[in-house]
Amino acid sequence: MTPSPAAAPTLSDLIQAEAQRFVAEHPRSCALSRQAAQVWRGGAPMHWMTDWASPSPVFAAQGVGAQVTDVDGLLYDDFCLADTPAMFGHGQEAVARAIADQARRGTGFMLPTAAAVIVGRLLAERFGLPLWQVATTASDANRAAIRWARAVTQRPVILVFDGCYHGMVDDAFVTLKDGQPVMKPGLLGQVHDLTVTTRVIPFNDPEALAAALAPGDVAAVLAEPAMTNCGMILPQPGFLEAMRDLTRRAGTLLVIDETHTISTAPGGYARAHGLEPDMLVIGKAVGGGVPAAVWGVSAELSERMDAAAARVGPGQSGIGTTLSGNALALAAMRAMLSDVMTDAAYGRMLAGAERLMTGLRAVIAARRLPWSVVHVGARVELVFAAAPPKNAAAMREALDDELRHALHLWLINRGVLIAPFHTMMLVSPVTQDAAVDRLVAAVDGFAAALEGLS
């Protein structure tokens, strides 16, 4: 009898083989992972550290520039960059000097330092809003923005876009399911129905936005100018302008969260595109890895905030933490804004991102893949859809968790790190062309491997 031909391998087979390769090549990371599971709930100091596609986290030893070395001595081209805090590269000398100097003189006093004046001026000059406050994280800054918006407008509702993520902000954990607002299924321990005070609509839908604002009860629209947390969704022509016009007409504040879209330009997406938000939130990269975020307001809004505070009277506002605005964070932000986040740095980042997009699109064309590439400045996304989705519902249809998992694991095993949550890649000013080319080659190798699967 003629033997039956062997069945072609499947994507699951590829994942299994890559997992076995990872374990063989990362003995120390795997051993540390087992030890960490004994002392850290979930196996790591922060649960996102275990969200990578590899069988265990890659345990980092050091980062230099745009590369990371792990405890097994393996070197990676880093296109995750700590999911943005290290967007300008690891181990920035200006930041290292600034925080070392400040640490010797005290990390925090619950008093301002002279650096605070300089940082405030730098923020105003760069982003165009005159008055600022510091938070410890973008989550804290977004919470403050929401609280102030409700206090100022005396309205209860916050509007967000389906698929958004604005950190650990309960008000934003609302999504659309079959066109109806529901709380995100993964939200833990929430006893209040957030859909009562949070309205959610599709991105890029000005008609839905106008209808949502029509009741006159929306305090603020909280939005990224380009969505980056459910796969990258770019604004359609005219949508952001319509959003700004509609919010003004409705007496609703516009809060723009630039935690990720700061990759666009030195002044962020809003400044580059003339969006004129009432409040602007920037986190992660602004502190160069030191926990810090800032939020700025217009002069008019600041006056309304003063009036709202006067109505309430003295007492604990529920906004801010003891660590917010500490001397160490201000020192880091001064170094970042003065020496690191320069026009020249952005020029190098954008050129590298262009090289990456060109390379990925060449792979897609040569392999005839039903994929596409989108970007916001130096942030590039590979999308498993022939045309980039225009809203979260369409993006969810394009998501293929098994394919994404396989790609991530394949890249890790070839010395490339990208953000673990979808297929987002970030180019730093110190990312070398050779590293971009290695990433493109790794994606091409993955695509070639897919051609042999059943």
Short mmCIF file of C-alpha atoms in Angstrom, two decimals:
data_model
loop_
_atom_site.label_atom_id
_atom_site.label_comp_id
_atom_site.label_asym_id
_atom_site.label_seq_id
_atom_site.Cartn_x
_atom_site.Cartn_y
_atom_site.Cartn_z
CA MET A 1 0.00 0.00 0.00
CA THR A 2 1.11 3.51 -0.76
CA PRO A 3 1.45 5.48 2.49
CA SER A 4 -0.86 8.42 2.89
CA PRO A 5 0.86 11.76 2.46
CA ALA A 6 1.56 13.56 5.73
CA ALA A 7 -0.87 16.31 6.53
CA ALA A 8 0.48 19.82 6.11
CA PRO A 9 1.30 21.54 9.40
CA THR A 10 -1.23 23.96 10.85
CA LEU A 11 -0.83 27.31 12.55
CA SER A 12 -1.18 25.52 15.87
CA ASP A 13 1.75 23.29 14.91
CA LEU A 14 3.83 26.34 14.09
CA ILE A 15 3.01 27.90 17.46
CA GLN A 16 3.92 24.69 19.28
CA ALA A 17 7.24 24.46 17.46
CA GLU A 18 8.07 28.10 18.20
CA ALA A 19 7.14 27.63 21.86
CA GLN A 20 9.51 24.67 22.10
CA ARG A 21 12.25 26.75 20.50
CA PHE A 22 11.68 29.55 23.01
CA VAL A 23 11.96 27.20 25.99
CA ALA A 24 15.16 25.68 24.61
CA GLU A 25 16.78 29.08 24.00
CA HIS A 26 15.63 30.84 27.17
CA PRO A 27 16.48 28.57 30.11
CA ARG A 28 17.15 31.39 32.57
CA SER A 29 13.99 33.33 31.71
CA CYS A 30 11.96 30.14 32.10
CA ALA A 31 13.62 29.37 35.45
CA LEU A 32 13.05 32.91 36.72
CA SER A 33 9.44 32.69 35.59
CA ARG A 34 8.92 29.61 37.74
CA GLN A 35 10.54 31.36 40.72
CA ALA A 36 8.51 34.54 40.19
CA ALA A 37 5.29 32.53 40.23
CA GLN A 38 6.05 31.62 43.84
CA VAL A 39 6.13 35.23 45.05
CA TRP A 40 4.21 37.35 42.52
CA ARG A 41 0.50 36.83 41.98
CA GLY A 42 0.12 35.97 38.32
CA GLY A 43 3.84 35.36 37.98
CA ALA A 44 5.20 38.92 37.63
CA PRO A 45 5.21 42.28 39.44
CA MET A 46 2.60 43.54 36.94
CA HIS A 47 0.21 41.24 35.12
CA TRP A 48 0.89 42.82 31.71
CA MET A 49 4.43 41.48 31.97
CA THR A 50 2.99 38.00 31.37
CA ASP A 51 0.83 39.01 28.38
CA TRP A 52 3.55 38.22 25.84
CA ALA A 53 3.14 35.35 23.39
CA SER A 54 6.15 33.45 24.75
CA PRO A 55 5.71 30.53 27.19
CA SER A 56 7.34 32.69 29.87
CA PRO A 57 8.18 36.39 29.93
CA VAL A 58 11.53 37.43 28.56
CA PHE A 59 13.37 38.60 31.68
CA ALA A 60 15.28 41.76 30.78
CA ALA A 61 18.84 42.41 31.92
CA GLN A 62 19.36 45.83 30.37
CA GLY A 63 18.27 48.17 27.61
CA VAL A 64 20.61 50.36 25.62
CA GLY A 65 19.29 52.61 22.88
CA ALA A 66 16.69 50.61 20.97
CA GLN A 67 17.90 47.18 22.04
CA VAL A 68 17.28 44.95 25.05
CA THR A 69 19.46 42.14 26.36
CA ASP A 70 17.78 39.39 28.35
CA VAL A 71 19.08 37.25 31.21
CA ASP A 72 20.02 34.51 28.75
CA GLY A 73 22.32 36.93 26.95
CA LEU A 74 20.07 37.21 23.90
CA LEU A 75 19.81 40.57 22.14
CA TYR A 76 16.53 42.02 20.84
CA ASP A 77 15.66 44.90 18.57
CA ASP A 78 13.07 46.67 20.69
CA PHE A 79 10.04 48.06 18.86
CA CYS A 80 7.89 47.88 21.99
CA LEU A 81 9.97 50.37 23.97
CA ALA A 82 8.10 49.61 27.20
CA ASP A 83 4.85 50.36 25.36
CA THR A 84 5.96 54.01 24.91
CA PRO A 85 7.82 55.18 28.08
CA ALA A 86 11.10 54.36 26.32
CA MET A 87 9.95 55.79 22.98
CA PHE A 88 13.15 57.82 22.65
CA GLY A 89 15.40 54.90 23.60
CA HIS A 90 16.58 53.18 26.74
CA GLY A 91 19.21 54.67 29.01
CA GLN A 92 18.96 58.28 27.84
CA GLU A 93 22.08 59.96 29.25
CA ALA A 94 20.40 63.33 29.84
CA VAL A 95 17.61 61.69 31.85
CA ALA A 96 20.02 59.45 33.77
CA ARG A 97 22.08 62.47 34.81
CA ALA A 98 19.01 64.47 35.78
CA ILE A 99 17.42 61.81 37.98
CA ALA A 100 20.74 60.81 39.57
CA ASP A 101 21.42 64.43 40.48
CA GLN A 102 17.91 64.95 41.84
CA ALA A 103 17.98 61.68 43.78
CA ARG A 104 21.08 62.85 45.62
CA ARG A 105 19.28 66.08 46.57
CA GLY A 106 15.95 64.46 47.43
CA THR A 107 13.28 62.76 45.33
CA GLY A 108 10.28 64.68 46.65
CA PHE A 109 9.30 67.29 49.21
CA MET A 110 5.59 67.96 48.57
CA LEU A 111 6.99 71.35 47.59
CA PRO A 112 7.73 72.69 44.11
CA THR A 113 11.27 72.96 42.82
CA ALA A 114 12.75 75.53 40.47
CA ALA A 115 12.56 72.92 37.71
CA ALA A 116 8.77 73.10 37.92
CA VAL A 117 8.76 76.60 36.46
CA ILE A 118 10.97 75.51 33.57
CA VAL A 119 8.91 72.39 32.87
CA GLY A 120 5.68 74.40 32.87
CA ARG A 121 7.10 76.83 30.35
CA LEU A 122 8.38 74.02 28.15
CA LEU A 123 4.97 72.32 28.18
CA ALA A 124 3.14 75.53 27.30
CA GLU A 125 5.54 76.32 24.46
CA ARG A 126 5.44 72.82 23.03
CA PHE A 127 1.76 71.93 23.29
CA GLY A 128 0.07 75.32 23.13
CA LEU A 129 -2.00 75.16 26.32
CA PRO A 130 -0.96 77.72 28.95
CA LEU A 131 -1.62 75.99 32.29
CA TRP A 132 -0.59 72.54 33.51
CA GLN A 133 -0.73 70.00 36.30
CA VAL A 134 1.32 66.87 36.95
CA ALA A 135 0.00 63.37 37.64
CA THR A 136 1.82 60.13 38.28
CA THR A 137 0.28 58.27 35.33
CA ALA A 138 -1.92 59.05 32.35
CA SER A 139 -4.66 57.10 34.12
CA ASP A 140 -4.50 59.63 36.97
CA ALA A 141 -4.47 62.53 34.53
CA ASN A 142 -7.51 61.22 32.65
CA ARG A 143 -9.38 60.70 35.90
CA ALA A 144 -8.60 64.29 36.89
CA ALA A 145 -9.78 65.55 33.51
CA ILE A 146 -13.09 63.72 33.85
CA ARG A 147 -13.68 64.96 37.37
CA TRP A 148 -12.95 68.55 36.44
CA ALA A 149 -15.11 68.32 33.31
CA ARG A 150 -18.09 67.21 35.35
CA ALA A 151 -17.44 69.86 38.00
CA VAL A 152 -17.10 72.66 35.45
CA THR A 153 -20.05 71.78 33.24
CA GLN A 154 -22.22 70.35 36.02
CA ARG A 155 -23.13 67.56 33.60
CA PRO A 156 -22.91 63.84 34.45
CA VAL A 157 -22.04 62.07 31.19
CA ILE A 158 -18.67 61.30 29.62
CA LEU A 159 -18.52 60.24 25.97
CA VAL A 160 -15.88 57.80 24.71
CA PHE A 161 -15.35 55.84 21.51
CA ASP A 162 -15.90 52.12 21.12
CA GLY A 163 -12.62 50.28 21.53
CA CYS A 164 -10.93 53.03 23.51
CA TYR A 165 -8.52 52.59 26.39
CA HIS A 166 -7.50 55.45 28.64
CA GLY A 167 -5.74 53.58 31.42
CA MET A 168 -7.31 52.53 34.71
CA VAL A 169 -10.26 54.89 34.28
CA ASP A 170 -13.52 53.14 35.10
CA ASP A 171 -15.58 55.65 33.13
CA ALA A 172 -13.90 54.51 29.91
CA PHE A 173 -14.53 50.78 30.40
CA VAL A 174 -17.64 50.83 28.25
CA THR A 175 -17.89 49.32 24.79
CA LEU A 176 -20.45 48.48 22.12
CA LYS A 177 -21.80 44.96 21.74
CA ASP A 178 -24.24 44.42 18.90
CA GLY A 179 -24.62 48.18 18.81
CA GLN A 180 -25.55 48.49 22.48
CA PRO A 181 -23.42 49.98 25.27
CA VAL A 182 -22.12 47.46 27.80
CA MET A 183 -19.35 47.44 30.37
CA LYS A 184 -16.21 45.72 29.13
CA PRO A 185 -16.42 42.07 30.16
CA GLY A 186 -12.97 42.02 31.76
CA LEU A 187 -13.68 44.86 34.20
CA LEU A 188 -13.19 43.57 37.74
CA GLY A 189 -15.05 44.59 40.87
CA GLN A 190 -17.22 47.34 39.42
CA VAL A 191 -20.57 47.52 41.21
CA HIS A 192 -21.97 50.55 39.40
CA ASP A 193 -23.52 50.50 35.94
CA LEU A 194 -21.08 52.68 34.04
CA THR A 195 -23.37 52.89 31.02
CA VAL A 196 -25.58 55.29 32.99
CA THR A 197 -22.93 58.01 32.95
CA THR A 198 -20.71 56.95 30.04
CA ARG A 199 -21.95 57.15 26.46
CA VAL A 200 -20.07 55.17 23.81
CA ILE A 201 -20.25 55.54 20.03
CA PRO A 202 -18.21 54.37 17.01
CA PHE A 203 -15.14 56.34 16.02
CA ASN A 204 -15.31 58.22 12.70
CA ASP A 205 -19.10 58.64 12.92
CA PRO A 206 -19.98 62.36 13.12
CA GLU A 207 -23.71 61.63 12.92
CA ALA A 208 -23.52 59.35 15.96
CA LEU A 209 -21.48 61.98 17.76
CA ALA A 210 -24.01 64.71 17.03
CA ALA A 211 -26.84 62.49 18.28
CA ALA A 212 -24.92 61.56 21.44
CA LEU A 213 -24.27 65.20 22.26
CA ALA A 214 -27.82 66.35 21.48
CA PRO A 215 -29.33 65.75 24.98
CA GLY A 216 -26.97 68.40 26.39
CA ASP A 217 -25.77 66.24 29.29
CA VAL A 218 -22.25 65.36 28.10
CA ALA A 219 -19.52 66.99 30.18
CA ALA A 220 -16.62 65.88 27.99
CA VAL A 221 -15.58 63.80 25.04
CA LEU A 222 -12.45 61.83 26.00
CA ALA A 223 -10.60 60.69 22.90
CA GLU A 224 -7.34 59.75 21.31
CA PRO A 225 -7.03 61.68 18.04
CA ALA A 226 -6.18 58.36 16.43
CA MET A 227 -7.23 55.21 18.25
CA THR A 228 -4.25 53.05 19.21
CA ASN A 229 -5.51 50.52 21.74
CA CYS A 230 -7.77 48.24 19.70
CA GLY A 231 -5.55 48.13 16.68
CA MET A 232 -4.73 51.46 15.11
CA ILE A 233 -7.74 53.32 13.72
CA LEU A 234 -7.00 56.58 11.95
CA PRO A 235 -9.45 59.48 11.84
CA GLN A 236 -11.23 59.85 8.53
CA PRO A 237 -10.84 63.21 6.75
CA GLY A 238 -12.90 65.87 8.52
CA PHE A 239 -13.87 63.78 11.53
CA LEU A 240 -11.66 65.49 14.11
CA GLU A 241 -12.72 68.91 12.84
CA ALA A 242 -16.35 67.84 13.15
CA MET A 243 -15.69 66.56 16.68
CA ARG A 244 -14.19 69.89 17.72
CA ASP A 245 -17.07 71.85 16.15
CA LEU A 246 -19.80 69.63 17.59
CA THR A 247 -18.37 69.68 21.11
CA ARG A 248 -18.14 73.47 21.08
CA ARG A 249 -21.72 73.79 19.85
CA ALA A 250 -22.90 71.42 22.59
CA GLY A 251 -20.97 73.14 25.39
CA THR A 252 -18.99 69.91 25.86
CA LEU A 253 -15.30 69.90 26.71
CA LEU A 254 -12.88 68.10 24.42
CA VAL A 255 -10.21 66.09 26.28
CA ILE A 256 -7.49 64.69 24.03
CA ASP A 257 -5.37 61.83 25.36
CA GLU A 258 -1.98 61.92 23.58
CA THR A 259 -0.31 59.21 25.64
CA HIS A 260 0.37 57.22 22.45
CA THR A 261 -0.11 59.78 19.68
CA ILE A 262 2.75 61.90 21.02
CA SER A 263 4.62 59.81 18.44
CA THR A 264 3.19 62.16 15.77
CA ALA A 265 5.31 65.28 16.22
CA PRO A 266 7.10 67.28 18.94
CA GLY A 267 3.82 68.99 19.90
CA GLY A 268 1.71 65.88 19.51
CA TYR A 269 -1.11 65.13 17.09
CA ALA A 270 -3.44 67.87 18.32
CA ARG A 271 -0.85 70.64 17.85
CA ALA A 272 0.27 69.28 14.49
CA HIS A 273 -3.30 69.20 13.20
CA GLY A 274 -4.68 72.33 14.90
CA LEU A 275 -7.25 70.46 16.96
CA GLU A 276 -7.43 72.94 19.90
CA PRO A 277 -8.52 70.69 22.80
CA ASP A 278 -9.82 72.14 26.05
CA MET A 279 -7.68 69.65 27.97
CA LEU A 280 -4.67 67.64 26.87
CA VAL A 281 -3.23 64.54 28.57
CA ILE A 282 0.29 63.26 27.98
CA GLY A 283 1.80 60.30 29.80
CA LYS A 284 4.47 57.63 29.56
CA ALA A 285 7.15 59.11 27.29
CA VAL A 286 7.14 62.55 28.89
CA GLY A 287 9.01 61.20 31.93
CA GLY A 288 11.38 58.98 29.97
CA GLY A 289 10.38 55.94 32.06
CA VAL A 290 10.05 57.75 35.39
CA PRO A 291 6.32 57.54 36.31
CA ALA A 292 4.91 60.91 35.27
CA ALA A 293 2.10 62.42 33.25
CA VAL A 294 0.82 65.93 32.65
CA TRP A 295 -2.48 67.51 31.74
CA GLY A 296 -2.94 71.00 30.39
CA VAL A 297 -5.94 73.31 30.11
CA SER A 298 -6.89 76.43 28.25
CA ALA A 299 -7.00 79.77 30.08
CA GLU A 300 -10.78 79.91 29.73
CA LEU A 301 -11.22 76.45 31.20
CA SER A 302 -8.87 77.29 34.06
CA GLU A 303 -11.13 80.19 35.03
CA ARG A 304 -14.15 77.89 34.96
CA MET A 305 -12.25 75.42 37.14
CA ASP A 306 -11.61 78.16 39.69
CA ALA A 307 -15.32 78.98 39.73
CA ALA A 308 -16.24 75.30 40.16
CA ALA A 309 -13.80 74.94 43.06
CA ALA A 310 -15.26 78.04 44.70
CA ARG A 311 -18.76 76.57 44.43
CA VAL A 312 -17.66 73.40 46.18
CA GLY A 313 -15.56 75.09 48.83
CA PRO A 314 -12.50 73.77 50.69
CA GLY A 315 -11.85 70.08 51.32
CA GLN A 316 -10.34 67.05 49.67
CA SER A 317 -10.98 67.17 45.93
CA GLY A 318 -10.16 63.55 45.21
CA ILE A 319 -7.75 64.69 42.50
CA GLY A 320 -4.01 64.05 42.73
CA THR A 321 -1.75 61.89 44.86
CA THR A 322 1.14 62.63 47.20
CA LEU A 323 3.65 61.48 44.59
CA SER A 324 2.23 63.66 41.82
CA GLY A 325 4.65 66.38 40.78
CA ASN A 326 7.55 65.01 42.82
CA ALA A 327 11.00 66.47 42.27
CA LEU A 328 12.35 63.34 40.56
CA ALA A 329 9.56 63.35 37.97
CA LEU A 330 10.03 67.06 37.27
CA ALA A 331 13.77 66.55 36.79
CA ALA A 332 13.11 63.73 34.32
CA MET A 333 10.52 65.74 32.41
CA ARG A 334 12.83 68.72 32.17
CA ALA A 335 15.53 66.56 30.62
CA MET A 336 13.07 64.91 28.24
CA LEU A 337 11.49 68.17 27.05
CA SER A 338 14.80 70.04 26.78
CA ASP A 339 17.29 67.45 25.55
CA VAL A 340 15.56 64.33 24.28
CA MET A 341 12.18 65.09 22.64
CA THR A 342 13.79 67.33 20.03
CA ASP A 343 12.81 68.16 16.47
CA ALA A 344 15.86 66.25 15.27
CA ALA A 345 14.85 63.18 17.28
CA TYR A 346 11.39 63.23 15.74
CA GLY A 347 12.93 63.56 12.29
CA ARG A 348 14.92 60.37 12.81
CA MET A 349 11.90 58.55 14.26
CA LEU A 350 9.64 59.48 11.36
CA ALA A 351 12.26 58.51 8.79
CA GLY A 352 12.67 55.13 10.47
CA ALA A 353 8.90 54.62 10.55
CA GLU A 354 8.71 55.42 6.84
CA ARG A 355 11.38 52.81 6.16
CA LEU A 356 9.45 50.28 8.24
CA MET A 357 6.16 50.99 6.46
CA THR A 358 7.78 50.76 3.04
CA GLY A 359 9.35 47.42 3.95
CA LEU A 360 6.18 45.92 5.39
CA ARG A 361 4.11 47.05 2.42
CA ALA A 362 6.64 45.47 0.08
CA VAL A 363 6.25 42.16 1.94
CA ILE A 364 2.46 42.42 1.76
CA ALA A 365 2.59 43.11 -1.98
CA ALA A 366 5.16 40.41 -2.78
CA ARG A 367 3.35 37.76 -0.72
CA ARG A 368 -0.10 38.95 -1.86
CA LEU A 369 -1.28 39.12 1.73
CA PRO A 370 -4.70 40.54 2.71
CA TRP A 371 -2.97 42.83 5.21
CA SER A 372 -2.35 46.56 5.48
CA VAL A 373 -0.15 49.02 7.35
CA VAL A 374 -1.17 52.20 9.16
CA HIS A 375 0.79 54.65 11.28
CA VAL A 376 0.61 57.64 13.58
CA GLY A 377 3.98 59.28 13.25
CA ALA A 378 6.59 56.85 14.53
CA ARG A 379 3.97 54.30 15.62
CA VAL A 380 3.29 51.65 12.97
CA GLU A 381 0.62 48.95 12.98
CA LEU A 382 0.36 45.81 10.88
CA VAL A 383 -3.34 45.06 10.36
CA PHE A 384 -4.69 41.69 9.29
CA ALA A 385 -7.15 43.29 6.87
CA ALA A 386 -6.75 44.43 3.28
CA ALA A 387 -8.17 47.88 4.09
CA PRO A 388 -7.53 49.57 7.44
CA PRO A 389 -10.71 49.41 9.59
CA LYS A 390 -12.47 52.71 10.34
CA ASN A 391 -13.94 51.76 13.72
CA ALA A 392 -13.57 49.20 16.48
CA ALA A 393 -16.34 46.92 15.23
CA ALA A 394 -14.56 46.51 11.90
CA MET A 395 -11.23 46.09 13.67
CA ARG A 396 -12.62 43.32 15.87
CA GLU A 397 -13.68 41.46 12.73
CA ALA A 398 -10.13 41.73 11.40
CA LEU A 399 -8.47 40.51 14.59
CA ASP A 400 -7.13 36.98 14.48
CA ASP A 401 -5.83 36.12 17.94
CA GLU A 402 -4.12 32.90 16.88
CA LEU A 403 -2.36 34.58 13.96
CA ARG A 404 -1.32 37.49 16.17
CA HIS A 405 -0.01 35.09 18.82
CA ALA A 406 1.99 33.20 16.21
CA LEU A 407 3.51 36.38 14.76
CA HIS A 408 4.56 37.68 18.17
CA LEU A 409 6.19 34.42 19.18
CA TRP A 410 7.91 34.13 15.81
CA LEU A 411 9.35 37.64 16.21
CA ILE A 412 10.54 37.05 19.78
CA ASN A 413 12.39 33.93 18.66
CA ARG A 414 14.12 36.02 15.98
CA GLY A 415 15.22 38.76 18.31
CA VAL A 416 12.45 41.29 17.78
CA LEU A 417 10.08 42.74 20.39
CA ILE A 418 6.88 44.56 19.44
CA ALA A 419 4.04 45.67 21.72
CA PRO A 420 2.40 42.45 22.98
CA PHE A 421 -1.23 43.58 22.81
CA HIS A 422 -1.78 43.72 19.05
CA THR A 423 0.71 44.33 16.23
CA MET A 424 2.01 47.80 17.06
CA MET A 425 5.63 48.78 16.42
CA LEU A 426 7.34 51.92 17.66
CA VAL A 427 10.44 53.42 16.10
CA SER A 428 12.80 55.44 18.30
CA PRO A 429 15.32 58.07 17.18
CA VAL A 430 18.10 55.59 17.97
CA THR A 431 16.57 52.66 16.07
CA GLN A 432 19.05 51.64 13.40
CA ASP A 433 18.06 51.03 9.77
CA ALA A 434 19.50 47.53 10.13
CA ALA A 435 17.06 46.83 12.99
CA VAL A 436 14.14 47.97 10.83
CA ASP A 437 15.34 45.71 8.05
CA ARG A 438 15.63 42.77 10.46
CA LEU A 439 12.03 43.32 11.58
CA VAL A 440 10.82 43.42 7.99
CA ALA A 441 12.78 40.27 7.18
CA ALA A 442 11.29 38.51 10.22
CA VAL A 443 7.76 39.41 9.11
CA ASP A 444 8.58 38.17 5.62
CA GLY A 445 9.87 34.90 7.07
CA PHE A 446 6.66 34.53 9.03
CA ALA A 447 4.59 35.14 5.91
CA ALA A 448 6.63 32.53 4.06
CA ALA A 449 6.01 30.04 6.87
CA LEU A 450 2.28 30.67 6.61
CA GLU A 451 2.33 29.70 2.95
CA GLY A 452 3.26 26.16 3.92
CA LEU A 453 0.41 25.71 6.39
CA SER A 454 -2.89 24.00 5.81
#
